[in-house]
Structures are given as C-alpha cells and as structure tokens.
CSV table of C-alpha atoms in Angstrom, one decimal:
chain,number,residue,atom,x,y,z
A,278,UNK,CA,7.7,-7.4,-14.2
A,279,UNK,CA,5.5,-6.0,-17.0
A,280,UNK,CA,6.5,-3.6,-18.7
A,281,UNK,CA,4.3,-0.8,-19.0
A,282,UNK,CA,4.7,-0.5,-14.5
A,283,UNK,CA,8.2,0.1,-15.3
A,284,UNK,CA,7.3,2.8,-17.7
A,285,UNK,CA,4.8,4.3,-15.1
A,286,UNK,CA,7.6,4.3,-12.9
A,287,UNK,CA,10.1,5.8,-14.7
A,288,UNK,CA,7.9,8.8,-16.1
A,289,UNK,CA,6.8,8.8,-12.3
A,290,UNK,CA,10.9,9.5,-11.2
A,291,UNK,CA,10.8,11.8,-14.2
A,292,UNK,CA,7.9,13.9,-13.9
A,293,UNK,CA,6.4,14.8,-10.5
A,294,UNK,CA,9.5,14.0,-8.6
A,295,UNK,CA,12.5,15.4,-10.6
A,296,UNK,CA,10.1,18.8,-12.0
A,297,UNK,CA,9.8,19.2,-7.8
A,298,UNK,CA,13.7,19.7,-7.8
A,299,UNK,CA,15.3,18.8,-4.8
A,300,UNK,CA,13.7,16.7,-3.1
A,301,UNK,CA,11.6,14.3,-4.3
A,302,UNK,CA,12.5,10.8,-3.8
A,303,UNK,CA,11.1,7.9,-5.3
A,304,UNK,CA,10.9,4.3,-3.2
A,305,UNK,CA,11.7,1.7,-5.8
A,306,UNK,CA,10.2,-1.9,-3.7
A,307,UNK,CA,10.2,-5.2,-5.0
A,308,UNK,CA,7.8,-7.6,-2.8
A,309,UNK,CA,9.6,-10.5,-1.9
A,310,UNK,CA,6.9,-12.0,0.9
A,311,UNK,CA,3.8,-12.3,0.5
A,312,UNK,CA,1.2,-15.6,0.7
A,313,UNK,CA,1.0,-17.6,-2.6
A,314,UNK,CA,-1.9,-16.5,-4.7
A,315,UNK,CA,-2.8,-13.6,-3.2
A,316,UNK,CA,-2.5,-10.3,-6.1
A,317,UNK,CA,-3.7,-7.7,-4.1
A,318,UNK,CA,-0.4,-7.2,-3.1
A,319,UNK,CA,1.3,-6.6,-5.9
A,320,UNK,CA,5.1,-7.7,-7.0
A,321,UNK,CA,6.8,-4.6,-7.2
A,322,UNK,CA,5.5,-0.8,-6.3
A,323,UNK,CA,6.0,3.0,-6.6
A,324,UNK,CA,6.3,5.0,-4.3
A,325,UNK,CA,7.3,8.9,-5.2
A,326,UNK,CA,6.7,11.7,-3.0
A,327,UNK,CA,8.0,15.3,-4.0
A,328,UNK,CA,9.3,18.0,-1.8
A,329,UNK,CA,6.4,19.3,-1.1
A,330,UNK,CA,5.4,16.2,0.3
A,331,UNK,CA,2.8,15.3,-2.0
A,332,UNK,CA,2.6,11.2,-2.6
A,333,UNK,CA,1.8,9.7,-5.7
A,334,UNK,CA,2.1,5.2,-6.0
A,335,UNK,CA,1.6,2.9,-8.6
A,336,UNK,CA,1.5,-0.9,-8.7
A,337,UNK,CA,-0.2,-3.4,-10.8
A,338,UNK,CA,-2.9,-2.7,-9.0
A,339,UNK,CA,-3.8,0.1,-9.3
A,340,UNK,CA,-2.8,0.3,-13.2
A,341,UNK,CA,-5.3,-2.5,-13.7
A,342,UNK,CA,-8.2,-0.5,-12.1
A,343,UNK,CA,-7.6,3.0,-12.2
A,344,UNK,CA,-4.9,2.9,-15.5
A,345,UNK,CA,-2.6,5.3,-14.2
A,346,UNK,CA,-1.0,6.1,-10.6
A,347,UNK,CA,-2.5,6.5,-7.6
A,348,UNK,CA,-2.3,10.1,-5.3
A,349,UNK,CA,-1.8,8.8,-1.7
A,350,UNK,CA,-1.6,10.3,1.9
A,351,UNK,CA,1.5,10.7,4.0
A,352,UNK,CA,0.4,10.0,7.4
A,353,UNK,CA,4.2,9.8,8.8
A,354,UNK,CA,7.3,10.0,8.0
A,355,UNK,CA,10.2,10.9,10.7
A,356,UNK,CA,13.7,9.7,11.1
A,357,UNK,CA,12.7,6.0,11.2
A,358,UNK,CA,9.9,5.3,9.6
A,359,UNK,CA,7.4,5.8,5.7
A,360,UNK,CA,3.8,5.3,6.3
A,361,UNK,CA,2.1,6.3,3.0
A,362,UNK,CA,-1.6,5.0,2.5
A,363,UNK,CA,-4.0,4.7,-0.3
A,364,UNK,CA,-7.5,3.9,-1.1
A,365,UNK,CA,-8.9,2.2,-4.1
A,366,UNK,CA,-13.0,2.8,-4.5
A,367,UNK,CA,-15.2,0.8,-5.6
A,368,UNK,CA,-13.4,-1.8,-7.0
A,369,UNK,CA,-15.3,-5.4,-8.0
A,370,UNK,CA,-13.2,-8.5,-8.8
A,371,UNK,CA,-13.2,-11.1,-11.1
A,372,UNK,CA,-14.9,-12.7,-9.1
A,373,UNK,CA,-18.0,-10.3,-9.4
A,374,UNK,CA,-17.4,-9.1,-5.4
A,375,UNK,CA,-17.5,-5.8,-4.9
A,376,UNK,CA,-15.9,-3.3,-1.8
A,377,UNK,CA,-17.0,0.3,-2.1
A,378,UNK,CA,-12.8,0.6,-0.7
A,379,UNK,CA,-10.0,-1.0,-0.5
A,380,UNK,CA,-7.7,0.7,1.7
A,381,UNK,CA,-3.9,0.0,1.8
A,382,UNK,CA,-1.1,1.3,4.0
A,383,UNK,CA,2.6,0.8,3.4
A,384,UNK,CA,5.0,1.2,6.1
A,385,UNK,CA,9.0,2.4,5.6
A,386,UNK,CA,11.2,1.4,7.8
A,387,UNK,CA,13.8,4.1,6.9
A,388,UNK,CA,17.2,2.3,8.6
A,389,UNK,CA,17.2,-1.3,6.5
A,390,UNK,CA,14.5,0.1,3.4
A,391,UNK,CA,12.1,-2.7,4.8
A,392,UNK,CA,8.4,-2.4,3.3
A,393,UNK,CA,5.5,-3.8,5.3
A,394,UNK,CA,2.3,-3.3,3.0
A,395,UNK,CA,-1.4,-4.1,4.1
A,396,UNK,CA,-4.6,-4.2,2.4
A,397,UNK,CA,-7.6,-4.0,3.8
A,398,UNK,CA,-11.5,-4.4,1.8
A,399,UNK,CA,-14.0,-2.3,2.8
A,400,UNK,CA,-17.2,-4.8,3.8
A,401,UNK,CA,-14.9,-8.2,4.1
A,402,UNK,CA,-12.4,-10.0,6.6
A,403,UNK,CA,-10.1,-10.3,4.8
A,404,UNK,CA,-6.1,-8.4,5.4
A,405,UNK,CA,-3.9,-8.8,3.1
A,406,UNK,CA,-0.6,-8.3,3.7
A,407,UNK,CA,3.4,-8.4,2.0
A,408,UNK,CA,6.4,-7.3,2.8
A,409,UNK,CA,9.6,-6.7,0.7
A,410,UNK,CA,12.4,-4.2,0.5
A,411,UNK,CA,12.8,-0.8,-0.9
A,412,UNK,CA,15.3,1.3,-3.1
A,413,UNK,CA,16.0,4.5,-2.3
A,414,UNK,CA,16.4,7.5,-5.5
A,415,UNK,CA,16.4,11.1,-4.6
A,416,UNK,CA,16.3,13.4,-7.4
A,417,UNK,CA,18.9,16.3,-7.4
C-alpha cells in the first residue's frame, strides 16, 4: 500500500471524522478478491462517514485522478448494510479512452464488515468488481 494513501486515510480520520465529534466512523477496507489486472478497484479503500452523514471516500483511483479524497453519497445506512456511491468525472485512462463518468457503488454488510464494490464506466459495457473486508474505526 502506498504511503500517500495511508497519509490521506490518516488525515481523513483525524480531520473530518474526528472534527465532527462523537459518531464519525472510518471503514478501512482491504479489497482481497478481484480479477487480476483490473486497476479500477483499489486494493485499499477508505470510507469516512461523519455524524452529520457526510461521506468522504479515498482510494488509489481517486487519488490518481483527483489528488484528494472525494465526497460520496450515502444511499443506505441501516442495521444490516451501508451503501455508498461516488462518481469520477471525465476520466481518461492509459489507453486514451475517455468516459464522462465512472460510477462506483460500495456495499458493506455490517454483521461481517464484508465489502463489495462495483465500478461502471459510462458508455462502456464493462463492470468491474471486487470484494474484501473492512475494519470499522470510530471517532469518540
């Protein structure tokens, strides 16, 4: 895992989540099940949810294109699952292919802290996916 991503995750935890007082959480996720050679799903994903339900997401793909964490959207947060969505806009890959949007959906099953992430580039038939496990860290 690159040092830069860890620094950003640390700043996410010590900044937005802790600054909001009790109730902020970080899901520190390791993506261990994904297809070989698919770089659109990062090995490490950090999702911060503040006590005001603001969502911040960081991973290697976001940092490559935006150089900073990205605000996400909370789609569902109940006793069973958490669903977070985020969108990368105007992406150009290494083969010079362009897409106007790359939509991501992360679903975390709270009982097991298992995560599934899907990524869909607008205008292409591809659907990338990965699975892993998250460690929940709370801000007090």
